[in-house]
Structures are given as C-alpha cells and as structure tokens.
CSV table of C-alpha atoms in Angstrom, one decimal:
chain,number,residue,atom,x,y,z
A,1,MET,CA,-166.1,-98.0,24.7
A,2,THR,CA,-162.8,-99.9,24.5
A,3,GLU,CA,-160.7,-99.1,21.4
A,4,THR,CA,-159.3,-102.1,19.6
A,5,GLU,CA,-157.2,-102.4,16.4
A,6,THR,CA,-157.6,-100.6,13.1
A,7,ILE,CA,-158.0,-102.9,10.1
A,8,ALA,CA,-157.5,-101.9,6.5
A,9,TYR,CA,-159.6,-103.2,3.7
A,10,ASP,CA,-160.1,-102.4,0.0
A,11,VAL,CA,-163.9,-102.0,0.6
A,12,VAL,CA,-166.1,-101.5,3.6
A,13,VAL,CA,-169.9,-102.1,3.3
A,14,LEU,CA,-172.4,-100.8,5.8
A,15,GLY,CA,-175.4,-103.1,6.0
A,16,ALA,CA,-175.6,-106.9,5.4
A,17,GLY,CA,-179.0,-107.1,3.9
A,18,PRO,CA,-179.4,-108.5,0.3
A,19,VAL,CA,-178.0,-105.3,-1.1
A,20,GLY,CA,-174.9,-105.2,1.1
A,21,GLU,CA,-174.4,-108.9,0.5
A,22,ASN,CA,-174.4,-108.4,-3.2
A,23,VAL,CA,-171.9,-105.5,-3.1
A,24,ALA,CA,-169.6,-107.6,-1.0
A,25,ASP,CA,-170.0,-110.6,-3.3
A,26,ARG,CA,-169.1,-108.6,-6.4
A,27,THR,CA,-166.1,-106.8,-4.8
A,28,ARG,CA,-164.8,-110.1,-3.5
A,29,ALA,CA,-165.2,-111.5,-7.1
A,30,ALA,CA,-163.1,-108.6,-8.2
A,31,GLY,CA,-160.3,-109.7,-5.8
A,32,LEU,CA,-160.9,-106.9,-3.3
A,33,SER,CA,-160.7,-107.4,0.4
A,34,THR,CA,-164.1,-106.6,1.9
A,35,ALA,CA,-165.6,-106.0,5.3
A,36,ILE,CA,-169.3,-105.9,5.9
A,37,VAL,CA,-170.9,-104.4,9.0
A,38,GLU,CA,-174.3,-105.4,10.4
A,39,SER,CA,-176.0,-104.3,13.6
A,40,GLU,CA,-179.0,-106.7,13.4
A,41,LEU,CA,-179.4,-109.9,11.4
A,42,VAL,CA,-177.4,-110.8,8.3
A,43,GLY,CA,-179.9,-110.9,5.5
A,44,GLY,CA,-181.6,-107.7,6.5
A,45,GLU,CA,-185.2,-106.5,6.3
A,46,CYS,CA,-186.1,-108.5,3.3
A,47,SER,CA,-185.2,-111.9,4.8
A,48,TYR,CA,-186.9,-111.4,8.2
A,49,TRP,CA,-189.5,-108.7,8.1
A,50,ALA,CA,-190.5,-107.9,4.5
A,51,CYS,CA,-190.2,-109.9,1.3
A,52,MET,CA,-189.8,-113.4,2.6
A,53,PRO,CA,-192.2,-113.5,5.5
A,54,SER,CA,-194.9,-111.5,3.7
A,55,LYS,CA,-194.8,-113.8,0.7
A,56,ALA,CA,-194.8,-116.9,2.9
A,57,LEU,CA,-197.9,-115.6,4.6
A,58,LEU,CA,-199.5,-114.7,1.2
A,59,ARG,CA,-198.8,-118.0,-0.6
A,60,PRO,CA,-201.5,-120.2,1.2
A,61,VAL,CA,-203.9,-117.3,0.9
A,62,ILE,CA,-203.4,-117.1,-2.9
A,63,ALA,CA,-203.3,-120.9,-3.3
A,64,ARG,CA,-206.7,-121.2,-1.6
A,65,ALA,CA,-208.2,-118.4,-3.7
A,66,ASP,CA,-207.0,-120.2,-6.9
A,67,ALA,CA,-208.4,-123.5,-5.7
A,68,ARG,CA,-211.8,-121.9,-5.0
A,69,ARG,CA,-212.0,-121.0,-8.7
A,70,LEU,CA,-211.9,-124.6,-9.8
A,71,PRO,CA,-214.9,-127.0,-9.9
A,72,GLY,CA,-214.0,-130.3,-8.3
A,73,LEU,CA,-211.7,-128.6,-5.9
A,74,SER,CA,-213.6,-125.5,-4.6
A,75,GLN,CA,-215.7,-127.4,-2.2
A,76,ALA,CA,-212.7,-129.0,-0.6
A,77,VAL,CA,-211.2,-125.6,0.4
A,78,ARG,CA,-214.2,-123.9,1.7
A,79,GLY,CA,-213.0,-124.0,5.3
A,80,PRO,CA,-210.8,-121.5,7.1
A,81,LEU,CA,-207.0,-121.5,6.8
A,82,ASP,CA,-205.0,-123.1,9.6
A,83,ASP,CA,-203.6,-119.9,11.1
A,84,ALA,CA,-201.1,-121.7,13.2
A,85,ALA,CA,-199.7,-123.7,10.2
A,86,VAL,CA,-199.5,-120.5,8.1
A,87,LEU,CA,-197.6,-118.7,10.8
A,88,ALA,CA,-195.3,-121.7,11.4
A,89,ARG,CA,-194.4,-121.9,7.7
A,90,ARG,CA,-193.6,-118.2,7.8
A,91,ASP,CA,-191.3,-118.8,10.8
A,92,GLU,CA,-189.5,-121.5,8.8
A,93,TYR,CA,-188.9,-119.0,5.9
A,94,THR,CA,-187.4,-116.5,8.4
A,95,ALA,CA,-185.2,-119.3,9.9
A,96,HIS,CA,-187.0,-118.4,13.2
A,97,TRP,CA,-185.1,-115.0,13.0
A,98,HIS,CA,-181.7,-116.6,13.2
A,99,ASP,CA,-179.1,-115.7,10.6
A,100,ASP,CA,-176.7,-118.7,10.8
A,101,GLY,CA,-177.3,-119.8,7.2
A,102,GLN,CA,-176.9,-116.3,5.8
A,103,VAL,CA,-173.7,-115.8,7.8
A,104,ARG,CA,-172.3,-119.1,6.3
A,105,TRP,CA,-173.0,-117.9,2.8
A,106,LEU,CA,-171.5,-114.4,3.4
A,107,VAL,CA,-168.3,-115.8,5.0
A,108,GLY,CA,-168.1,-118.2,2.1
A,109,THR,CA,-167.6,-115.3,-0.2
A,110,GLY,CA,-164.4,-114.4,1.6
A,111,ALA,CA,-165.8,-111.2,3.1
A,112,ASP,CA,-165.2,-110.4,6.8
A,113,LEU,CA,-168.3,-109.9,8.9
A,114,HIS,CA,-168.2,-107.3,11.7
A,115,ARG,CA,-171.2,-107.3,14.0
A,116,GLY,CA,-172.1,-104.0,15.6
A,117,HIS,CA,-173.2,-100.5,14.8
A,118,GLY,CA,-171.1,-99.0,12.0
A,119,ARG,CA,-170.6,-95.3,11.5
A,120,LEU,CA,-168.6,-93.2,9.2
A,121,ALA,CA,-165.7,-91.4,10.9
A,122,GLY,CA,-164.4,-89.3,8.1
A,123,PRO,CA,-163.4,-90.2,4.5
A,124,ARG,CA,-162.9,-93.9,3.9
A,125,THR,CA,-163.2,-94.7,7.6
A,126,VAL,CA,-165.8,-96.6,9.6
A,127,THR,CA,-166.0,-97.3,13.3
A,128,VAL,CA,-167.8,-100.4,14.6
A,129,ASP,CA,-169.2,-100.4,18.1
A,130,ALA,CA,-169.5,-104.1,18.9
A,131,PRO,CA,-172.1,-105.7,21.3
A,132,ASP,CA,-169.2,-106.6,23.7
A,133,GLY,CA,-168.4,-102.9,24.2
A,134,THR,CA,-165.3,-102.7,22.0
A,135,ARG,CA,-164.8,-100.3,19.1
A,136,ARG,CA,-162.9,-101.3,15.9
A,137,THR,CA,-161.9,-98.9,13.2
A,138,LEU,CA,-162.1,-100.1,9.5
A,139,THR,CA,-160.4,-98.2,6.8
A,140,ALA,CA,-161.2,-98.5,3.1
A,141,ARG,CA,-158.5,-98.1,0.4
A,142,HIS,CA,-161.1,-97.7,-2.4
A,143,ALA,CA,-164.7,-97.4,-1.3
A,144,VAL,CA,-167.3,-97.4,1.4
A,145,ALA,CA,-170.8,-98.6,0.4
A,146,VAL,CA,-173.8,-97.5,2.4
A,147,CYS,CA,-176.5,-100.2,2.2
A,148,THR,CA,-178.5,-99.6,5.4
A,149,GLY,CA,-181.9,-99.5,3.9
A,150,THR,CA,-185.0,-97.9,5.3
A,151,SER,CA,-187.3,-98.1,8.3
A,152,ALA,CA,-191.1,-97.5,8.6
A,153,ARG,CA,-192.1,-93.9,8.7
A,154,LEU,CA,-194.8,-93.2,11.3
A,155,PRO,CA,-197.0,-90.0,11.1
A,156,ASP,CA,-196.9,-87.4,13.9
A,157,LEU,CA,-200.3,-88.2,15.5
A,158,PRO,CA,-201.6,-87.5,19.0
A,159,GLY,CA,-201.5,-90.7,21.1
A,160,LEU,CA,-199.5,-92.8,18.7
A,161,ASP,CA,-196.7,-93.9,21.0
A,162,ALA,CA,-199.1,-95.2,23.6
A,163,VAL,CA,-201.0,-97.2,21.1
A,164,LYS,CA,-197.9,-99.2,20.1
A,165,PRO,CA,-198.9,-99.4,16.5
A,166,TRP,CA,-197.8,-102.1,14.1
A,167,THR,CA,-195.4,-101.3,11.2
A,168,SER,CA,-194.5,-103.8,8.5
A,169,ARG,CA,-192.2,-105.5,10.9
A,170,GLU,CA,-194.9,-106.4,13.4
A,171,ALA,CA,-197.4,-107.3,10.6
A,172,THR,CA,-195.0,-109.8,9.1
A,173,SER,CA,-193.8,-111.3,12.4
A,174,ALA,CA,-197.0,-111.4,14.4
A,175,GLU,CA,-197.5,-114.4,16.6
A,176,GLN,CA,-201.3,-114.2,16.6
A,177,VAL,CA,-204.0,-113.0,14.1
A,178,PRO,CA,-206.0,-110.0,15.5
A,179,GLY,CA,-209.7,-110.2,15.4
A,180,ARG,CA,-209.9,-106.7,14.0
A,181,LEU,CA,-207.1,-104.8,12.2
A,182,VAL,CA,-207.1,-101.3,10.9
A,183,ILE,CA,-204.5,-100.6,8.2
A,184,VAL,CA,-203.6,-97.0,7.4
A,185,GLY,CA,-202.2,-96.6,3.9
A,186,GLY,CA,-202.9,-97.7,0.3
A,187,GLY,CA,-199.6,-99.0,-1.1
A,188,VAL,CA,-198.0,-102.4,-1.4
A,189,VAL,CA,-197.6,-103.2,2.3
A,190,ALA,CA,-201.2,-102.1,3.0
A,191,THR,CA,-202.8,-104.1,0.3
A,192,GLU,CA,-200.7,-107.3,0.8
A,193,MET,CA,-201.3,-107.3,4.6
A,194,ALA,CA,-205.0,-106.6,4.1
A,195,THR,CA,-205.0,-109.6,1.8
A,196,VAL,CA,-203.3,-111.8,4.4
A,197,TYR,CA,-205.2,-110.8,7.5
A,198,GLN,CA,-208.6,-110.7,5.9
A,199,ALA,CA,-208.0,-114.3,4.7
A,200,LEU,CA,-206.7,-115.4,8.1
A,201,GLY,CA,-209.9,-114.2,9.8
A,202,SER,CA,-209.4,-110.6,10.8
A,203,GLN,CA,-212.0,-108.0,10.1
A,204,VAL,CA,-209.9,-105.6,8.1
A,205,THR,CA,-210.5,-101.9,7.6
A,206,VAL,CA,-208.2,-100.0,5.3
A,207,LEU,CA,-208.0,-96.2,5.6
A,208,VAL,CA,-206.6,-94.6,2.5
A,209,ARG,CA,-205.8,-90.9,2.3
A,210,GLY,CA,-205.8,-90.8,-1.5
A,211,LYS,CA,-208.3,-91.8,-4.2
A,212,GLY,CA,-207.5,-95.5,-4.2
A,213,LEU,CA,-205.1,-98.4,-3.6
A,214,LEU,CA,-201.8,-98.8,-5.4
A,215,PRO,CA,-201.6,-95.2,-6.6
A,216,ARG,CA,-198.2,-95.7,-8.3
A,217,MET,CA,-199.6,-98.2,-10.7
A,218,GLU,CA,-202.2,-97.9,-13.5
A,219,PRO,CA,-205.6,-96.9,-12.0
A,220,PHE,CA,-207.2,-100.2,-12.9
A,221,ALA,CA,-204.7,-102.1,-10.7
A,222,GLY,CA,-206.0,-100.5,-7.6
A,223,GLU,CA,-209.6,-100.8,-8.7
A,224,LEU,CA,-209.4,-104.6,-9.3
A,225,VAL,CA,-207.6,-105.2,-6.0
A,226,THR,CA,-210.1,-103.0,-4.1
A,227,ASP,CA,-213.0,-104.9,-5.6
A,228,ALA,CA,-211.5,-108.3,-4.6
A,229,LEU,CA,-210.7,-107.1,-1.0
A,230,THR,CA,-214.2,-105.7,-0.7
A,231,GLU,CA,-215.8,-109.0,-1.9
A,232,ALA,CA,-213.6,-110.8,0.7
A,233,GLY,CA,-215.1,-108.7,3.4
A,234,ALA,CA,-212.6,-105.9,3.9
A,235,ASP,CA,-213.8,-102.3,4.4
A,236,ILE,CA,-211.9,-100.0,2.1
A,237,ARG,CA,-212.3,-96.3,2.8
A,238,THR,CA,-210.7,-93.8,0.4
A,239,GLY,CA,-210.2,-90.1,0.9
A,240,THR,CA,-209.9,-90.8,4.6
A,241,THR,CA,-207.3,-89.2,7.0
A,242,VAL,CA,-206.5,-90.3,10.6
A,243,GLU,CA,-206.5,-87.4,13.0
A,244,SER,CA,-205.8,-89.3,16.3
A,245,VAL,CA,-205.4,-92.7,17.8
A,246,ALA,CA,-205.8,-94.1,21.3
A,247,ARG,CA,-206.1,-97.4,23.2
A,248,GLU,CA,-209.2,-97.6,25.4
A,249,ASN,CA,-209.3,-100.7,27.6
A,250,GLY,CA,-207.1,-102.5,25.1
A,251,THR,CA,-209.0,-101.5,22.0
A,252,VAL,CA,-207.5,-99.2,19.4
A,253,VAL,CA,-209.6,-96.3,18.4
A,254,ALA,CA,-208.7,-94.3,15.3
A,255,VAL,CA,-210.6,-91.1,14.7
A,256,THR,CA,-210.8,-90.0,11.1
A,257,GLY,CA,-211.0,-86.5,9.6
A,258,SER,CA,-214.7,-86.9,9.3
A,259,GLY,CA,-215.1,-87.7,13.0
A,260,ASP,CA,-215.7,-91.5,12.5
A,261,ARG,CA,-214.4,-93.7,15.3
A,262,VAL,CA,-212.9,-96.9,13.9
A,263,GLU,CA,-212.2,-99.6,16.5
A,264,ALA,CA,-209.7,-102.5,16.2
A,265,ASP,CA,-207.4,-104.8,18.2
A,266,GLU,CA,-204.4,-103.6,16.3
A,267,ILE,CA,-203.5,-100.8,13.9
A,268,LEU,CA,-200.9,-101.0,11.1
A,269,PHE,CA,-199.4,-97.9,9.7
A,270,ALA,CA,-198.1,-98.5,6.2
A,271,THR,CA,-197.4,-94.9,5.4
A,272,GLY,CA,-194.0,-94.8,3.8
A,273,ARG,CA,-190.3,-95.3,4.5
A,274,ALA,CA,-187.4,-93.2,5.9
A,275,PRO,CA,-183.7,-93.8,5.2
A,276,ARG,CA,-181.7,-95.4,7.9
A,277,THR,CA,-179.0,-92.8,7.8
A,278,ASP,CA,-179.7,-90.8,10.9
A,279,ASP,CA,-176.9,-92.5,13.0
A,280,ILE,CA,-174.2,-93.6,10.5
A,281,GLY,CA,-171.9,-90.6,10.8
A,282,LEU,CA,-172.9,-88.7,7.7
A,283,GLU,CA,-172.0,-85.4,9.5
A,284,THR,CA,-168.3,-86.5,9.5
A,285,VAL,CA,-168.3,-86.4,5.7
A,286,GLY,CA,-170.3,-83.2,5.3
A,287,MET,CA,-173.7,-84.7,4.8
A,288,GLU,CA,-177.0,-84.4,6.6
A,289,PRO,CA,-177.9,-87.2,9.0
A,290,GLY,CA,-181.2,-88.8,8.2
A,291,SER,CA,-181.0,-87.8,4.5
A,292,TRP,CA,-181.4,-89.8,1.4
A,293,LEU,CA,-178.1,-90.3,-0.5
A,294,PRO,CA,-178.3,-89.1,-4.1
A,295,VAL,CA,-176.1,-91.0,-6.5
A,296,ASP,CA,-175.0,-91.1,-10.1
A,297,ASP,CA,-175.7,-94.1,-12.3
A,298,SER,CA,-172.6,-95.9,-11.1
A,299,LEU,CA,-174.1,-95.6,-7.6
A,300,ARG,CA,-171.4,-93.2,-6.3
A,301,VAL,CA,-172.7,-90.5,-4.0
A,302,GLN,CA,-172.8,-87.2,-5.8
A,303,GLY,CA,-169.7,-85.1,-5.0
A,304,SER,CA,-167.7,-88.1,-3.6
A,305,THR,CA,-165.0,-90.2,-5.2
A,306,TRP,CA,-165.2,-93.0,-2.6
A,307,LEU,CA,-168.7,-93.2,-1.1
A,308,TYR,CA,-171.4,-95.4,-2.7
A,309,ALA,CA,-175.0,-95.9,-1.8
A,310,CYS,CA,-177.1,-98.8,-3.0
A,311,GLY,CA,-180.7,-99.9,-2.3
A,312,ASP,CA,-183.4,-97.9,-0.5
A,313,VAL,CA,-181.0,-95.3,0.9
A,314,ASN,CA,-180.5,-93.6,-2.5
A,315,HIS,CA,-184.3,-93.4,-3.1
A,316,ARG,CA,-184.1,-94.5,-6.7
A,317,ALA,CA,-186.3,-97.6,-6.5
A,318,LEU,CA,-187.3,-99.0,-3.1
A,319,LEU,CA,-187.4,-102.7,-4.0
A,320,THR,CA,-185.1,-105.5,-2.9
A,321,HIS,CA,-184.5,-106.8,-6.5
A,322,GLN,CA,-183.7,-103.3,-7.7
A,323,GLY,CA,-181.3,-102.7,-4.8
A,324,LYS,CA,-179.5,-106.0,-5.6
A,325,TYR,CA,-179.2,-104.9,-9.2
A,326,GLN,CA,-177.7,-101.6,-8.1
A,327,ALA,CA,-175.3,-103.6,-5.8
A,328,ARG,CA,-174.1,-105.7,-8.7
A,329,ILE,CA,-173.5,-102.5,-10.8
A,330,ALA,CA,-171.7,-100.8,-7.8
A,331,GLY,CA,-169.6,-103.8,-6.9
A,332,ASP,CA,-168.4,-104.2,-10.5
A,333,THR,CA,-167.7,-100.5,-10.8
A,334,ILE,CA,-165.7,-100.4,-7.6
A,335,GLY,CA,-163.7,-103.3,-8.9
A,336,ALA,CA,-163.1,-101.7,-12.2
A,337,ARG,CA,-162.0,-98.4,-10.7
A,338,ALA,CA,-159.8,-100.1,-8.2
A,339,ALA,CA,-158.1,-102.0,-11.1
A,340,GLY,CA,-157.5,-98.7,-12.9
A,341,VAL,CA,-159.7,-99.4,-15.8
A,342,PRO,CA,-159.3,-96.2,-17.9
A,343,LEU,CA,-162.8,-96.1,-19.4
A,344,LEU,CA,-165.9,-97.3,-17.6
A,345,GLU,CA,-169.0,-98.3,-19.4
A,346,THR,CA,-171.2,-95.6,-17.9
A,347,ASP,CA,-173.4,-94.9,-20.9
A,348,GLU,CA,-177.0,-96.1,-20.9
A,349,TRP,CA,-177.3,-99.8,-20.4
A,350,GLY,CA,-173.5,-100.1,-19.9
A,351,ALA,CA,-171.9,-102.5,-17.4
A,352,HIS,CA,-171.3,-99.7,-14.9
A,353,ALA,CA,-174.7,-97.8,-15.2
A,354,ALA,CA,-177.9,-98.7,-13.3
A,355,THR,CA,-180.0,-97.7,-16.3
A,356,ALA,CA,-182.9,-99.9,-15.4
A,357,ASP,CA,-183.6,-97.7,-12.4
A,358,HIS,CA,-184.9,-95.1,-14.9
A,359,HIS,CA,-186.6,-97.2,-17.6
A,360,ALA,CA,-187.4,-100.7,-16.5
A,361,VAL,CA,-188.2,-101.1,-12.8
A,362,PRO,CA,-190.4,-104.3,-12.2
A,363,GLN,CA,-192.7,-104.9,-9.3
A,364,VAL,CA,-195.2,-107.6,-8.4
A,365,VAL,CA,-197.8,-107.0,-5.7
A,366,PHE,CA,-198.8,-110.4,-4.3
A,367,THR,CA,-202.5,-109.6,-3.7
A,368,ASP,CA,-205.5,-111.5,-5.1
A,369,PRO,CA,-205.5,-110.6,-7.9
A,370,GLU,CA,-201.8,-110.0,-8.4
A,371,ALA,CA,-200.7,-106.7,-9.8
A,372,ALA,CA,-197.5,-106.5,-11.8
A,373,ALA,CA,-195.9,-103.7,-13.7
A,374,VAL,CA,-192.6,-102.6,-15.3
A,375,GLY,CA,-191.5,-99.3,-16.8
A,376,LEU,CA,-193.8,-96.3,-17.1
A,377,SER,CA,-197.5,-96.1,-16.6
A,378,LEU,CA,-199.5,-94.2,-19.3
A,379,ALA,CA,-199.6,-91.1,-17.1
A,380,GLU,CA,-195.9,-91.2,-16.4
A,381,ALA,CA,-195.0,-91.7,-20.0
A,382,GLU,CA,-197.1,-88.7,-21.0
A,383,GLN,CA,-195.6,-86.6,-18.2
A,384,ALA,CA,-192.1,-87.5,-19.5
A,385,GLY,CA,-193.0,-86.1,-22.9
A,386,HIS,CA,-193.3,-89.4,-24.8
A,387,ARG,CA,-195.9,-89.7,-27.6
A,388,VAL,CA,-197.5,-92.9,-26.5
A,389,ARG,CA,-200.6,-95.1,-26.9
A,390,ALA,CA,-202.0,-97.4,-24.3
A,391,VAL,CA,-203.3,-100.8,-25.5
A,392,ASP,CA,-205.6,-102.7,-23.1
A,393,VAL,CA,-206.8,-106.3,-23.2
A,394,ASP,CA,-209.3,-108.0,-20.9
A,395,LEU,CA,-207.3,-111.0,-19.6
A,396,SER,CA,-210.5,-113.1,-19.4
A,397,SER,CA,-210.4,-113.2,-23.2
A,398,VAL,CA,-207.3,-115.4,-23.1
A,399,ALA,CA,-207.9,-119.2,-23.1
A,400,GLY,CA,-205.2,-119.8,-20.5
A,401,ALA,CA,-206.9,-117.4,-18.1
A,402,GLY,CA,-210.2,-119.2,-18.3
A,403,LEU,CA,-208.5,-122.5,-17.7
A,404,TYR,CA,-206.6,-121.0,-14.7
A,405,GLY,CA,-209.9,-120.5,-12.9
A,406,ASP,CA,-213.6,-119.9,-13.5
A,407,GLY,CA,-214.7,-116.3,-13.3
A,408,TYR,CA,-211.2,-115.1,-14.1
A,409,ARG,CA,-211.0,-111.3,-13.9
A,410,GLY,CA,-207.9,-109.3,-15.0
A,411,ARG,CA,-206.5,-106.7,-17.4
A,412,ALA,CA,-203.3,-106.1,-19.3
A,413,ARG,CA,-201.9,-102.8,-20.7
A,414,MET,CA,-198.9,-102.0,-22.8
A,415,VAL,CA,-197.8,-98.4,-23.3
A,416,VAL,CA,-196.2,-98.1,-26.8
A,417,ASP,CA,-193.9,-95.3,-27.9
A,418,LEU,CA,-195.4,-94.2,-31.2
A,419,ASP,CA,-192.2,-92.7,-32.5
A,420,THR,CA,-190.0,-95.8,-31.9
A,421,GLU,CA,-192.6,-98.5,-31.5
A,422,ILE,CA,-190.9,-99.9,-28.4
A,423,LEU,CA,-192.7,-100.5,-25.1
A,424,ARG,CA,-192.4,-97.8,-22.4
A,425,GLY,CA,-194.3,-99.9,-19.8
A,426,VAL,CA,-196.5,-103.0,-19.3
A,427,THR,CA,-199.0,-103.8,-16.5
A,428,PHE,CA,-200.8,-107.0,-15.8
A,429,VAL,CA,-203.5,-107.5,-13.1
A,430,GLY,CA,-205.0,-110.9,-12.5
A,431,PRO,CA,-204.6,-114.2,-10.7
A,432,GLY,CA,-201.3,-115.9,-11.5
A,433,ILE,CA,-199.7,-113.1,-13.6
A,434,GLY,CA,-196.7,-112.4,-11.4
A,435,GLU,CA,-194.5,-114.9,-13.4
A,436,LEU,CA,-195.5,-113.1,-16.6
A,437,LEU,CA,-193.7,-109.9,-15.6
A,438,HIS,CA,-190.2,-110.9,-16.5
A,439,SER,CA,-191.2,-111.3,-20.2
A,440,ALA,CA,-192.3,-107.7,-20.0
A,441,SER,CA,-189.1,-106.6,-18.3
A,442,VAL,CA,-187.1,-108.2,-21.1
A,443,ALA,CA,-189.2,-106.4,-23.7
A,444,VAL,CA,-188.9,-103.0,-21.9
A,445,ALA,CA,-185.2,-103.2,-20.9
A,446,GLY,CA,-184.3,-104.7,-24.3
A,447,GLN,CA,-186.3,-102.0,-26.1
A,448,VAL,CA,-187.6,-104.8,-28.3
A,449,PRO,CA,-189.6,-103.2,-31.2
A,450,ILE,CA,-193.2,-104.3,-31.9
A,451,SER,CA,-192.1,-105.7,-35.2
A,452,ARG,CA,-189.9,-108.2,-33.4
A,453,LEU,CA,-192.3,-109.0,-30.6
A,454,TRP,CA,-194.7,-110.1,-33.3
A,455,HIS,CA,-192.4,-113.1,-33.8
A,456,ALA,CA,-192.2,-114.0,-30.1
A,457,VAL,CA,-194.9,-116.7,-30.2
A,458,PRO,CA,-196.7,-117.4,-26.9
A,459,SER,CA,-197.5,-121.0,-26.1
A,460,TYR,CA,-201.1,-122.1,-26.2
A,461,PRO,CA,-203.1,-122.2,-24.0
A,462,THR,CA,-201.2,-120.1,-21.4
A,463,ILE,CA,-202.0,-116.8,-19.9
A,464,SER,CA,-198.9,-115.5,-21.7
A,465,GLU,CA,-201.0,-115.5,-24.9
A,466,VAL,CA,-202.1,-112.1,-23.7
A,467,TRP,CA,-199.0,-110.8,-25.5
A,468,LEU,CA,-200.6,-111.8,-28.8
A,469,ARG,CA,-203.9,-110.2,-27.9
A,470,LEU,CA,-202.0,-106.9,-27.0
A,471,LEU,CA,-200.1,-106.9,-30.3
A,472,GLU,CA,-203.2,-107.7,-32.3
A,473,ALA,CA,-205.0,-104.8,-30.6
A,474,TYR,CA,-202.1,-102.5,-31.4
A,475,ARG,CA,-201.8,-103.5,-35.0
A,476,GLY,CA,-205.6,-103.5,-35.6
C-alpha cells in the first residue's frame, strides 16, 4: 500500500449511503469542511439493494392487486405480470447499479468524496485504502461519523456455503424469477419478497421460526398478510426451523426440524442484520470490531467526545428514514458543538435529540395488504408501564375503503394513554394505507391529545375517515 498525503477536515463520515449523505449535507450546511468515504456505491444499500429496488418490484404487484378489486377493470388485469418489464423498471430505479447521479448530488453539497475502504486509525483519524492501491489519511478536527449500515446475517447451518443462498441483495437484484423459492424468516424482507415473487410466478414457501409473520407489529398485521399470501398461493409454515440445506443436482433442499424436505430453485435467508463494523478499525479506539455502536440521543458514541454513529450501526431503529433523521440531528449537533454553542437542545424533542427513536418510529411494509405502524404496539405500551387502551376499527366500515376496492379487508388500531389521552401508537393494515401513516406519526410525535384530534376533520369519502371511526369508538 502506497502512502499519500494527510488531509485535515472538520468532519469525516464513513459510509455514503443515505445516512452518511445526510450527515455530510448538514455539516456542510453548518460551514464545516467534510470528507465522506465509500467503498461501494454512493447511495448505499437503500438505493441499490433494499428500499428502492424492492419497492420498484412491489409497485406493479400492488397496482395489479388493486385493479383486480375493481369491476370494469379486473378482467383486464387477469393475465400474468410481464416479468422482464418489472425487472427492467427495477433496473432503472437502481440506475443500473451506477452511482453517477448520487455522486453529482453529493459533490454538489461541497463534501469531498474519497472512494475506498475507510478505517479508524486512532482518535479523529481515518485511513482510506483506495482501489488504486494508495492509502490516504484523513483527520477530523471535530467529529468522525460512522454510517456504515448493516449486512445480512446468515445462520450457521451445515451446507449453507455450498448452496449459495440469496440474501436481500440477491432477492432485489435477481435477473430471473425462480420457479420455486424458499424464504426463511418472517419479517419485512421475507413478507415483501414473498409478495413479489409469488406475484411474478414463483411457487413461494415461507419458513417462519416464530408464531407468525411481522412479529414486531400488532398480531393482526401478520395475520392479515398471512391470509393474503396464502390466498395468492404461497405456503406459509410457522413454528418451523431449518436444520440443514444442500444443493442436489441444482435443486436446493432445506430440511426442517420436523424432518420435512422442502425443495426449491433458490433459497432466501431473511434472518436479521449484522453491523458493518468488523473491519473499520474499532480496535484502534478501544472498541470491539463487529459490535453495535451505542449512542446518546445526540448520536454521539457513549464514552466519546468526537465519535458519532448514525443509522443501522447504532441499533436504535433499522430503517432508512430513521437513519436519515438521526443524521440530520447528528449533523446539526456536530455543527453546534463546533461553533461552541454553550447549551445544546438535548431535552426530549429538542433540536439535538433523536427523541423519535424512542416514541415515534414509523414503518410501512409494502405487502398486499400494506401494514403500517408508528409508536408502540399495545403489548409494548403495557410492557413500558403505560396505562393504555386499544381501540380497533374494521377498515371495511369506512366508505373510502369500499370505494378503493370491492371486498376490502383491513383493520386499524390506536393505543391511547388513559392518563394523558395522547396516542402511544397507531397501526393500519389494508390496501392503500401506507400514505395514511404520516398523519399518525404527526399525532404520536406531536403528542396531540384526543380532544384536539376530534377537531381534525377527515375528508369524505377517503380511507382517512378511519380516524373519525377510531375517535368515535374511543369516546363511545
């Protein structure tokens, strides 16, 4: 490795995914010189192997499902999806795995991009091993922000390496649709990819260790998604473990804990994430390689005065939009500390505190039906010691839902704190409800009392009228 120059910056960011980009954008807005280091594509996991390609794959699936619920249109969309066209549109949304456009945006912020593998080399110091074999040293006067994200975690199973299993990356970038696909897992990746590939013509089998799909949401969310996938032809097996996998003459064979042999052309493991911190030099600053990075609410790593961690690596909320929120908080905090602001706004909901991580994390699962939630589930609220009441409404009772499609099935729940009469959490499940979630996020994050929500009048006839039905059910 050939050593080159040492360059001093105010801030150095490791990782140029959406989180790192947002840190750099905010520190540049604060007038701080900023370097950002990326070993793969600028834009990160979300742009090329997660959020964008998965939603590009899901959109035609959901559009067809919605059309099939409408007389006068349903007969026109009875045929199969055009797999090649769906995959081609996915390719467009990943820019064919080229990052030129993202690089132009990033450079336009005034940040300096350094391509290569970045590692900490002691306090406020990062070395970058570039593809051309040179090594550059970057020093940070104020902060280093680790935004390296996560990678798929694979189980320790006999025969797994030889099988060449899919992870979320292979599932979202596949060039062909397998005839048979086994999916191991029951979370967001598992349910969304089951929705995609069953609709594209695969025979999908989902093997779930636990009791059901989407275990982190209200139980009815997983139940409704399971019903829909089963009706579409998928085989959902709960309480099922995988003991071994092998390829026999090109066919994947998964052996379950009960001894069943499940055969497929490909197998996708959607069994969790691990932090990408195993090779970023944590040992040079007294930390354990491969570990999550615990932070305070200003996103500063605990025990440090200069090291920050945003996004998945801090294990607070493994969602792109939540990581970008953290990045905005961290960037503004770094800027304020660099400017010598004597008193930061670190109290709850302050400008320098990522409070939403604790109370108002939103998520949409783009299955059919969609499942969306923000804040605490009923079980989580009770476990946290809140005195709460859950209020449920059948979404099919709302005029806008019936107009959306015949045979509409869905459910909504709000969890009300009985002592303060604010919402601790809201969940919607049903076709077309993803865009409803931000209203719930505003209500939960804003701690809007029931008495004021009563005056927020939903337009008729929209699905959002479910808010009125929920409030009526609560008031009696």
